[in-house]
CSV table of C-alpha atoms and ligand atoms in Angstrom, one decimal:
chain,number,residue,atom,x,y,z
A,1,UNK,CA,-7.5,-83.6,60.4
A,2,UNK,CA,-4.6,-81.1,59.7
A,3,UNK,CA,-4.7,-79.8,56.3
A,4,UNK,CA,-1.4,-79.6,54.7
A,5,UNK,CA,-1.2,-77.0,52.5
A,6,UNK,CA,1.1,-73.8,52.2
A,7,UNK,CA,-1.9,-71.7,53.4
A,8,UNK,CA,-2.4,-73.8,56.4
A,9,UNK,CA,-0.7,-72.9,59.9
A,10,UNK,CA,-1.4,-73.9,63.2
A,11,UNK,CA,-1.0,-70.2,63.7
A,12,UNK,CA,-1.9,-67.7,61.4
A,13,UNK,CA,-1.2,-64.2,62.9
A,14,UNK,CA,-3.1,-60.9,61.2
A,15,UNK,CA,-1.1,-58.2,61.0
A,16,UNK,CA,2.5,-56.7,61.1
A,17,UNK,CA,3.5,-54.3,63.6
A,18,UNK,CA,5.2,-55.0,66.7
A,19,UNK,CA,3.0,-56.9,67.8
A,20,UNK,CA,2.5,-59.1,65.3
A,21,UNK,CA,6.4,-59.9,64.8
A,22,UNK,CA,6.5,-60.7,68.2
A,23,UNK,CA,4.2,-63.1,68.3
A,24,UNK,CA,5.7,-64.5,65.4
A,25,UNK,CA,8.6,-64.7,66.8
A,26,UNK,CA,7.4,-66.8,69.3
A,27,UNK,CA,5.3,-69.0,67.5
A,28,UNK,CA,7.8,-69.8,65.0
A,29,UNK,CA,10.4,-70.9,67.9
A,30,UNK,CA,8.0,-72.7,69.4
A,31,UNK,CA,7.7,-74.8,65.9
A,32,UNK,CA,3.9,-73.7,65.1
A,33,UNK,CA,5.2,-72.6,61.5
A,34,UNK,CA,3.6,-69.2,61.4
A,35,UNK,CA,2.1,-67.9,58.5
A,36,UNK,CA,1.7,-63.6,58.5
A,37,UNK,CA,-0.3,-61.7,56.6
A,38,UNK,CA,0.6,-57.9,56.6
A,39,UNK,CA,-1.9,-56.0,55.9
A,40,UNK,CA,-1.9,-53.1,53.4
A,41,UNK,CA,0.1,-51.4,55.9
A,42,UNK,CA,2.9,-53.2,56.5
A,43,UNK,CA,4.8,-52.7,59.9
A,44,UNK,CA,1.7,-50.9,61.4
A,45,UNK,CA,2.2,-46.8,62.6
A,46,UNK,CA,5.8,-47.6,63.1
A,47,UNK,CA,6.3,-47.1,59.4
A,48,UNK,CA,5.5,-43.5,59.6
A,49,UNK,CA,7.4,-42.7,62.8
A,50,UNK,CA,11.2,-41.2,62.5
A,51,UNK,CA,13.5,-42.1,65.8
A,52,UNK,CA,12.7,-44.2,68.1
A,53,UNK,CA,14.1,-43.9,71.2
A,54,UNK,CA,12.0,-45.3,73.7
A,55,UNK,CA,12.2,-49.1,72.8
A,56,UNK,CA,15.0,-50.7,74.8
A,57,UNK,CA,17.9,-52.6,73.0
A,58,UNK,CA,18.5,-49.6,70.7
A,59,UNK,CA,20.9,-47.5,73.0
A,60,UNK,CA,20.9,-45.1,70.0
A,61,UNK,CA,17.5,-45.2,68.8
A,62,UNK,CA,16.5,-46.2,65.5
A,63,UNK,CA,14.1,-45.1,62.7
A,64,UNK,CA,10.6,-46.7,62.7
A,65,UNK,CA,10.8,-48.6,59.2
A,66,UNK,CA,14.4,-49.4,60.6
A,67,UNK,CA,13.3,-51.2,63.4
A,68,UNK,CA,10.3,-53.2,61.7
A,69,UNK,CA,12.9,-54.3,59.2
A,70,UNK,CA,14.7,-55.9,62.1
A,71,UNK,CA,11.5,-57.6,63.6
A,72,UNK,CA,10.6,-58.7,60.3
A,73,UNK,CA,13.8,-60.1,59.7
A,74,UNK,CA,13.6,-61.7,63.5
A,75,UNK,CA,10.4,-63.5,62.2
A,76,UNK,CA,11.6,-64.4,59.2
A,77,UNK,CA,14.5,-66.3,60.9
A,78,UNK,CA,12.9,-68.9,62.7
A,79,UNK,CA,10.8,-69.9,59.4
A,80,UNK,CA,7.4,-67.6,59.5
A,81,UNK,CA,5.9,-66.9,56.1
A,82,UNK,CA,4.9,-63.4,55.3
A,83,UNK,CA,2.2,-62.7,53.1
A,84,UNK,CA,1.8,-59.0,51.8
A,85,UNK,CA,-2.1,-59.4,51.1
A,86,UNK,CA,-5.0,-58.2,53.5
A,87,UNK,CA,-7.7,-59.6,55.0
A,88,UNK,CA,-10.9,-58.8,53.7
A,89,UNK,CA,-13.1,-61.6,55.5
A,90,UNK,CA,-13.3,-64.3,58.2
A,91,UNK,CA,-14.6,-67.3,59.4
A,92,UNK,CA,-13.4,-67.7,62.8
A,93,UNK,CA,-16.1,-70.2,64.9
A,94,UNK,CA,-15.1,-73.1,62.2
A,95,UNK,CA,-12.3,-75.4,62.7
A,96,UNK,CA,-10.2,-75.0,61.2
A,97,UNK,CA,-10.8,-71.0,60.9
A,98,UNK,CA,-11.0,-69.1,57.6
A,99,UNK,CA,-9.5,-66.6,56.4
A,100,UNK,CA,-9.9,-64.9,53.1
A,101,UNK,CA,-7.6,-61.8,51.6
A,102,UNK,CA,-7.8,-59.3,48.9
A,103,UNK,CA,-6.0,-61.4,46.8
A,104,UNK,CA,-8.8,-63.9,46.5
A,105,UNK,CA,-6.3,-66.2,48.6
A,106,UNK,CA,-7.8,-68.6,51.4
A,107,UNK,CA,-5.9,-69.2,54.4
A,108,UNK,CA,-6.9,-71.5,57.5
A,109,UNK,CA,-5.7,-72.0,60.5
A,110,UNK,CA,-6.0,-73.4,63.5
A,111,UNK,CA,-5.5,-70.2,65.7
A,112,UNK,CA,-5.1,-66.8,64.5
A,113,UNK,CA,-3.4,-63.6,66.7
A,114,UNK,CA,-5.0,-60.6,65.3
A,115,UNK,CA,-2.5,-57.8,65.6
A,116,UNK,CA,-4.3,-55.3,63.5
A,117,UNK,CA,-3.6,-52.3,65.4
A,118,UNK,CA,-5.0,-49.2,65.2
A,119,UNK,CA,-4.8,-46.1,63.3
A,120,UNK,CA,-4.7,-42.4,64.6
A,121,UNK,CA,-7.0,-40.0,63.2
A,122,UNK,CA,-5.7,-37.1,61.3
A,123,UNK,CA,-7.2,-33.8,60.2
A,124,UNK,CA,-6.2,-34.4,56.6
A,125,UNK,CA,-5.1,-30.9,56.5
A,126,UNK,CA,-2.8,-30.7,52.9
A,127,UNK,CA,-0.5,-29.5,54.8
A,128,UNK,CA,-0.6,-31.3,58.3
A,129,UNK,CA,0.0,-34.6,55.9
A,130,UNK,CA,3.1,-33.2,54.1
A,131,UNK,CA,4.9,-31.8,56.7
A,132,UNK,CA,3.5,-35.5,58.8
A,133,UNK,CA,4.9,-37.8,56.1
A,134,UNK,CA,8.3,-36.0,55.5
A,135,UNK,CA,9.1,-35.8,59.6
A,136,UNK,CA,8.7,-32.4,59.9
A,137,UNK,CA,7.2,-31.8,63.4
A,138,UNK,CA,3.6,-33.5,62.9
A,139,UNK,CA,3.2,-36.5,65.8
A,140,UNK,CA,-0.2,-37.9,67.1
A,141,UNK,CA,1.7,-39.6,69.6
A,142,UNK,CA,3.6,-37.6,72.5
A,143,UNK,CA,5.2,-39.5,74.5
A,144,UNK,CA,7.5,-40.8,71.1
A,145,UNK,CA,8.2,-37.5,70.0
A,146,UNK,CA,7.6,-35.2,72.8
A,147,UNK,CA,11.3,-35.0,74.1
A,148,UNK,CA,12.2,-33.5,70.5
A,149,UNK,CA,10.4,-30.4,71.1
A,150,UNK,CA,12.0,-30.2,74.7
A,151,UNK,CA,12.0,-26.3,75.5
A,152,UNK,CA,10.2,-25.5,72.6
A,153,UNK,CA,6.7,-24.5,71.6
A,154,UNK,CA,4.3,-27.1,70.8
A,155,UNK,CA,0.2,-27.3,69.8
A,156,UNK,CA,-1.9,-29.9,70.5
A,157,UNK,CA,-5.6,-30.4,68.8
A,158,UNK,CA,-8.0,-32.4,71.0
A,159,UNK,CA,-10.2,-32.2,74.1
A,160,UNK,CA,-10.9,-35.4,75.6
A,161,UNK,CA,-8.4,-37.8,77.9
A,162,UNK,CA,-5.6,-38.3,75.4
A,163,UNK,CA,-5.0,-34.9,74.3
A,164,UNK,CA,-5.2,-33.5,78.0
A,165,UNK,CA,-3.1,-36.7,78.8
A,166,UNK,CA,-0.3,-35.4,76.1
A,167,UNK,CA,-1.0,-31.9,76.2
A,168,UNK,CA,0.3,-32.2,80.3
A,169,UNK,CA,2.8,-34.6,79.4
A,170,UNK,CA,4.1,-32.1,76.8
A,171,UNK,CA,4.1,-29.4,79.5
A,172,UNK,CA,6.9,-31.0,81.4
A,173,UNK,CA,9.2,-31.2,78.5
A,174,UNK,CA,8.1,-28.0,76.4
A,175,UNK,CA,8.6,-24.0,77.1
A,176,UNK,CA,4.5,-23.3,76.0
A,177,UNK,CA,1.6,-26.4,75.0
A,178,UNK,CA,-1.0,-24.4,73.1
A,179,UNK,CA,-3.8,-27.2,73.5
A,180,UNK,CA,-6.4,-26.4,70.4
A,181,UNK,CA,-10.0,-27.0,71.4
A,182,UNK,CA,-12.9,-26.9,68.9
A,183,UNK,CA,-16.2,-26.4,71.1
A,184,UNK,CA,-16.4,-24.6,74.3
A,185,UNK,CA,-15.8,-27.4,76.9
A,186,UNK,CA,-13.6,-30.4,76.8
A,187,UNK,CA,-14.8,-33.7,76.5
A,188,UNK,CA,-11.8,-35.3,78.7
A,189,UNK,CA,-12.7,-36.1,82.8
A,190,UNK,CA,-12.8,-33.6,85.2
A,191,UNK,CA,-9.5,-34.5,87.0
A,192,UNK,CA,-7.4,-34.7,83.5
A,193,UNK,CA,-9.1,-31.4,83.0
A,194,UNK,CA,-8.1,-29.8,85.9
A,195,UNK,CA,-4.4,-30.9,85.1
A,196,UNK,CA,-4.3,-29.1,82.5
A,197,UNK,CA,-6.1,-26.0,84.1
A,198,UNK,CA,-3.1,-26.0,86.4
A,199,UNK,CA,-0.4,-26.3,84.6
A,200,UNK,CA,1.4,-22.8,83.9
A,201,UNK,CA,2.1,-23.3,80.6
A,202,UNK,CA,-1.0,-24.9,78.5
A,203,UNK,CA,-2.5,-22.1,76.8
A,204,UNK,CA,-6.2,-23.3,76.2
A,205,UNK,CA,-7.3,-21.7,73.0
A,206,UNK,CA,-11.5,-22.5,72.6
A,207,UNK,CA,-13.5,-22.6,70.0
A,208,UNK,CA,-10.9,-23.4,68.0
A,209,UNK,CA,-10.5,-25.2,64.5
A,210,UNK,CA,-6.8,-25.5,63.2
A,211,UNK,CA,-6.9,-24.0,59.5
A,212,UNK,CA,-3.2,-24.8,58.3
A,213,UNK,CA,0.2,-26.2,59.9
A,214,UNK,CA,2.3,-23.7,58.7
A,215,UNK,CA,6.0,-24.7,57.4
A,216,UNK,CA,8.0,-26.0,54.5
A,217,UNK,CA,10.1,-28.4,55.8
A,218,UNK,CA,9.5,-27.9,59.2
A,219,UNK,CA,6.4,-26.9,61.3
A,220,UNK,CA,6.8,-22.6,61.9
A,221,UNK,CA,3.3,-22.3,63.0
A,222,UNK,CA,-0.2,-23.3,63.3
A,223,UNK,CA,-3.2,-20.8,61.8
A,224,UNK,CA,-6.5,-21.3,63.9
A,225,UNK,CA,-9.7,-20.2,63.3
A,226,UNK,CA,-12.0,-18.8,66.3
A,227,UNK,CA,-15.1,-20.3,65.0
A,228,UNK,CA,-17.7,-17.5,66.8
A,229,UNK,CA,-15.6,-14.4,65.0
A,230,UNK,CA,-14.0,-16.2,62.1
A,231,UNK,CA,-11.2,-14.6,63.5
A,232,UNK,CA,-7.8,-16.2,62.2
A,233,UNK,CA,-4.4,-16.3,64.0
A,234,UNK,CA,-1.3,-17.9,63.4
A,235,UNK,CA,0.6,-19.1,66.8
A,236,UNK,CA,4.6,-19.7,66.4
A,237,UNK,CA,5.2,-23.5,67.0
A,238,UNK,CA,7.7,-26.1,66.6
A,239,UNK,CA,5.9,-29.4,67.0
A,240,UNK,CA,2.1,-30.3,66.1
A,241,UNK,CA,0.7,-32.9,68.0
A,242,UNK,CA,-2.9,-34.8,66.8
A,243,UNK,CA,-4.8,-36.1,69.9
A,244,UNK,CA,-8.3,-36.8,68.2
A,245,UNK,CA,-8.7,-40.2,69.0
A,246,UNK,CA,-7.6,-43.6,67.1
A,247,UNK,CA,-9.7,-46.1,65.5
A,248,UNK,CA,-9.1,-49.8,65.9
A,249,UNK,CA,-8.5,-51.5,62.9
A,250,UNK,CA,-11.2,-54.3,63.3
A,251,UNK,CA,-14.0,-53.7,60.8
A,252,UNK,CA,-13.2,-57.2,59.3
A,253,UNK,CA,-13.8,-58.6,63.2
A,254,UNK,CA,-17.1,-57.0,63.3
A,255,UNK,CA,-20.7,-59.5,64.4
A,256,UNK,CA,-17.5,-62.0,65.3
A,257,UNK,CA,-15.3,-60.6,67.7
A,258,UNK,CA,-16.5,-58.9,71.2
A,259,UNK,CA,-15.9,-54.9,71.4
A,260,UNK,CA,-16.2,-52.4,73.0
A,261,UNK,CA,-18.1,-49.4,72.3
A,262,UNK,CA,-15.0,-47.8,70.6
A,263,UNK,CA,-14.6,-50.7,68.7
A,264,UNK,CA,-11.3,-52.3,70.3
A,265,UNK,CA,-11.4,-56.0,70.9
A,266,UNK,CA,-12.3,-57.4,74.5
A,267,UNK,CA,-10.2,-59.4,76.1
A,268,UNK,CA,-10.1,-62.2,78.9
A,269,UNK,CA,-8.6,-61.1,82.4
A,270,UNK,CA,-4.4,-61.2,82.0
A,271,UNK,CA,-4.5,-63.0,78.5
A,272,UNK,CA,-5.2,-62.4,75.1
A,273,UNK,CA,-7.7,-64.8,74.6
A,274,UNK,CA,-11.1,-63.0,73.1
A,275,UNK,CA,-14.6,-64.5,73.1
A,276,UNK,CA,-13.7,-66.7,70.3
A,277,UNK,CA,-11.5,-70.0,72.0
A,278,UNK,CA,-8.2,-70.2,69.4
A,279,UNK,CA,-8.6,-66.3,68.7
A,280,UNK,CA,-6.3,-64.2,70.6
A,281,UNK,CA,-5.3,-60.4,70.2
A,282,UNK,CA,-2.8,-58.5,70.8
A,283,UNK,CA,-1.2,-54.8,70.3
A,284,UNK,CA,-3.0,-51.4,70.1
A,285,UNK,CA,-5.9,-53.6,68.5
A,286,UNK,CA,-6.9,-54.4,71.7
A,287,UNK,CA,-5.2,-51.4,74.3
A,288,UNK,CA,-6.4,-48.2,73.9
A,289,UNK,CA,-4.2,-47.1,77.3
A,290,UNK,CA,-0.4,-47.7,76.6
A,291,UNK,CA,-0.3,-48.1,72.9
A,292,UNK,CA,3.8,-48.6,72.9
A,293,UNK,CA,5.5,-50.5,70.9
A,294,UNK,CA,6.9,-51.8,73.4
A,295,UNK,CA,3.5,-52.9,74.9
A,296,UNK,CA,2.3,-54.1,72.0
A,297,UNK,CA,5.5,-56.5,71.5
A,298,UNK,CA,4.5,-57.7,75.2
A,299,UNK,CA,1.2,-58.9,74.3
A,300,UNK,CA,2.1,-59.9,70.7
A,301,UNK,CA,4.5,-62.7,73.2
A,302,UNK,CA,1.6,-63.4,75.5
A,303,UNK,CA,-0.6,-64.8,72.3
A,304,UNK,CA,1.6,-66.6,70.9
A,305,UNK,CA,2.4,-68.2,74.4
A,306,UNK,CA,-1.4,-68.0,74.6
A,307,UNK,CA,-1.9,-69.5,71.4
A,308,UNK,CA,0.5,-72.2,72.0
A,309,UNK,CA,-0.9,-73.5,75.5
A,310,UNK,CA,-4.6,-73.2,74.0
A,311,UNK,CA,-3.5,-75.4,71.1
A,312,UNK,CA,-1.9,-78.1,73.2
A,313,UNK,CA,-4.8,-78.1,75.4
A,314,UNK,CA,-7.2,-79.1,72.4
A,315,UNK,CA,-4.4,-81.6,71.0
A,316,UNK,CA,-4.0,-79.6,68.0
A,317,UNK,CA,-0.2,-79.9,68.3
B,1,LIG,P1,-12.0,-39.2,72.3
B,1,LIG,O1,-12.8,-39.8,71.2
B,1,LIG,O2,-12.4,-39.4,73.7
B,1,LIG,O3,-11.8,-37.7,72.1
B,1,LIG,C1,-11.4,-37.1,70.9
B,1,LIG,C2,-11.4,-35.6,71.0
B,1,LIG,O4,-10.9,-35.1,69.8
B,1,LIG,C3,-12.7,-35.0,71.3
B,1,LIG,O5,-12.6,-34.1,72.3
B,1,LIG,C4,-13.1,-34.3,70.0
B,1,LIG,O6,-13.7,-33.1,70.1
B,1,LIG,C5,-11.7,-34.1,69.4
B,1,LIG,N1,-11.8,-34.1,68.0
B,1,LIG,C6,-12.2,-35.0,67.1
B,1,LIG,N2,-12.1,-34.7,65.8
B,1,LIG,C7,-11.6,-33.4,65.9
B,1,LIG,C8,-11.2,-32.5,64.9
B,1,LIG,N3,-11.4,-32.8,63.6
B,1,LIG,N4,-10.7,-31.3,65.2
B,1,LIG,C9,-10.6,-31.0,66.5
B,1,LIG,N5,-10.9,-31.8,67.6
B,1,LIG,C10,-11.4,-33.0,67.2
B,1,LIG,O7,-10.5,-39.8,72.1
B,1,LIG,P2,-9.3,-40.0,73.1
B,1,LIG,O8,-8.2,-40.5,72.3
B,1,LIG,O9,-9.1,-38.7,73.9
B,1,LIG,O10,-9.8,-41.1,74.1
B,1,LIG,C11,-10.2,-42.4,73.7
B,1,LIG,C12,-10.5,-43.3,74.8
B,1,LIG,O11,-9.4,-43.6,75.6
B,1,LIG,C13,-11.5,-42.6,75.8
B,1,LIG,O12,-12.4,-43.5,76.3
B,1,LIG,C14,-10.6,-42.1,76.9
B,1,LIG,O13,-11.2,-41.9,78.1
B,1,LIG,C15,-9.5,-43.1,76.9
B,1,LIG,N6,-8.3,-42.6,77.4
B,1,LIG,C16,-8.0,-42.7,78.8
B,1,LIG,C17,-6.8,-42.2,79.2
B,1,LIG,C18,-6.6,-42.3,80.7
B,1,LIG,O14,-7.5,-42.6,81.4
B,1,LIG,N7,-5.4,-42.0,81.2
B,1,LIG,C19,-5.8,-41.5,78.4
B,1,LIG,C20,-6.2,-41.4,77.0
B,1,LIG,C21,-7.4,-42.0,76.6
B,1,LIG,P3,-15.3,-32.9,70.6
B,1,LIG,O15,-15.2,-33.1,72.1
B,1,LIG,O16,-15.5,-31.6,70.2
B,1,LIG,O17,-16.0,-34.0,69.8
C-alpha cells in the first residue's frame, strides 16, 4: 500500500551531482514525484571545479557551481523535492525501502537511484588545498582542465593507469608533463607504461614524494623530495594535477549493494540496475572509466528510465 507521506516517493534518488539531477529530471517528468537528498556535498566535485567547457549546450563554458545551479533548478522545475540532509543508513531489501539521514529523518521509497559519486583523493598538502580551492592551477582531473595549461608546464603525482592515462593526455596539450612517482616502479599496466616511456616530453621523476605546491595565487612550482637522498628540488610548473586514485562514495551501501574490489557499485549489462531489483546507480558511483559529467548525466537518464520501467513492471505505478 503506498504510503502517503512528504517523505514518501516512488523514487527517492541519493545524491546531487550530475547525475543525480538528471535522473531527477527524468523522474519528475515522468510524474514519479522525486524526492533528493543531497548529500553533505551538494552538487558533487562539480562544486569545486572552475570552467567547464567540455559539457555541450554551454558554447561558452560555465563555472562548476554555475552549472549545478542550473540542473538544480532543471529538477526543481518539474516538482522534485530537495532535501539538504545525508544519508547515514539504509534498508534497501524492504518494500518499501528505508532510508534514514543525519537528520534523524526517515525516508522510503519505492526505488532509490544512488548517485553518490565519488571523491578524488588529495594529498592534503596545506598548500595543494589552498591554491585547489581558490582555482589556482590544482586539478585531479585532466581531461577538464588540461587544455588551460596548453603549452605550459604541468606535474602530475601518481603511478598507476589514471595518472599515466592523464600524464599522456597532458603531453599532447602541454610544453613538459613532469609525472611525480613515489616508489621505483609504476603500478599502471605495461602498455600505459610504455606510453608514457615514449612520449618526448614526460619527465619521470622516481622515488618521488611532492613536499609543497609552490604559489600564492597561482601554482609557480612544485618542491619534491627524492626519498633515498632527501634531496629536495623545486621544478617550475603551471598546473598540478592529482592522479592518486578516487574513492567511491558508498560506505553507507556496504553488506547491501554488490562491489567491486575498489568499492564502486556493480552493475547489470547496459542498465543501471544493481543486485538489489528497484535499486539502480548511476554516475562516477558506479564508473571508474569516463567519470564526465557528461557521462554521469547519461546514466543518471538511464535510472530514472530504469527506475521507471522497473516500477511499472511490479505495478507500483
Ligand atoms: P590506483 O589506485 O590504481 O593507483 C593510484 C596510484 O597513486 C598508485 O600508483 C599509488 O602509488 C599512487 N599514490 C597513492 N597515494 C599517493 C600519494 N600520497 N603520493 C603519491 N602517489 C600516491 O588508481 P587509478 O586511479 O590509477 O586507477 C583506479 C582503477 O581504474 C584501476 O583499476 C585502473 O586500472 C583503472 N583505470 C583504468 C584506466 C584505463 O584502463 N584506461 C584509466 C584509469 C584508471 P603506489 O603505486 O606507490 O601505491
Amino acid at each position: 500500500m503506498e504510503t502517503q507521506n512528504e517523505y514518501h516517493s516512488k523514487c527517492v534518488i541519493i545524491g546531487s551531482g550530475p547525475a543525480g539531477y538528471t535522473a531527477a529530471i527524468y523522474a519528475a517528468r515522468a510524474a514519479l514525484q522525486p524526492i533528493m537528498i543531497t548529500g553533505m556535498e551538494q552538487g558533487g566535485q562539480l562544486m569545486t571545479t572552475t570552467d567547464v567547457e567540455n559539457y555541450p549546450g554551454y558554447p561558452d563554458g560555465r563555472t562548476g557551481p554555475e552549472m549545478m545551479d542550473d540542473f538544480r533548478k532543471q529538477a526543481e522545475r518539474f516538482g522534485t523535492k530537495i532535501y539538504f540532509q545525508h544519508v547515514d543508513r539504509v534498508e534497501l531489501q524492504s518494500n518499501p525501502k528505508r532510508i534514514f539521514t543525519d537528520a534523524g529523518q526517515e525516508f522510503t521509497a519505492d526505488s532509490v537511484i544512488v548517485a553518490t559519486g565519488a571523491t578524488a583523493k588529495w594529498l592534503n598538502l596545506e598548500s595543494e588545498q589552498r591554491l585547489r580551492l581558490q582555482g589556482g592551477g590544482v586539478s585531479a582531473c585532466a581531461v577538464c582542465d588540461g587544455f588551460f595549461y596548453k603549452g605550459l608546464d604541468v606535474a602530475v603525482v601518481g603511478a598507476g593507469d589514471s595518472a599515466a592515462e592523464e600524464a599522456t593526455y597532458l603531453s599532447n596539450l602541454c610544453k613538459n608533463v613532469h609525472l611525480l612517482v613515489r616508489k621505483e616502479e609504476m603500478r599502471a599496466s605495461k602498455i600505459m607504461q610504455q606510453r608514457v616511456f615514449n612520449s618526448k616530453n614526460i619527465h619521470v621523476h622516481w622515488n618521488s614524494v611532492t613536499k609543497e605546491v609552490v604559489g600564492k595565487d597561482q601554482v609557480t612550482g612544485v618542491k619534491i623530495e627524492n626519498v633515498q637522498n632527501s634531496e629536495v628540488t623545486e621544478i617550475p610548473v603551471q598546473g598540478f594535477f592529482l592522479a592518486i586514485g578516487h574513492k567511491p562514495n558508498t560506505d553507507v551501501f556496504k553488506g547491501h549493494l554488490e562491489m567491486d574490489e575498489i568499492g564502486y557499485l556493480v552493475t547489470k549489462g547496459k542498465s543501471t540496475r544493481t543486485n538489489i531489483p528497484g535499486v539502480f546507480a548511476s554516475g562516477d558511483v558506479q564508473d571508474s572509466v569516463y567519470r564526465q559529467a557528461v557521462t554521469a548525466a547519461g546514466t543518471g537518464c538511464m535510472a530514472a528510465l530504469d527506475a521507471e520501467r522497473w516500477l511499472k513492471e511490479e505495478g507500483l505505478i
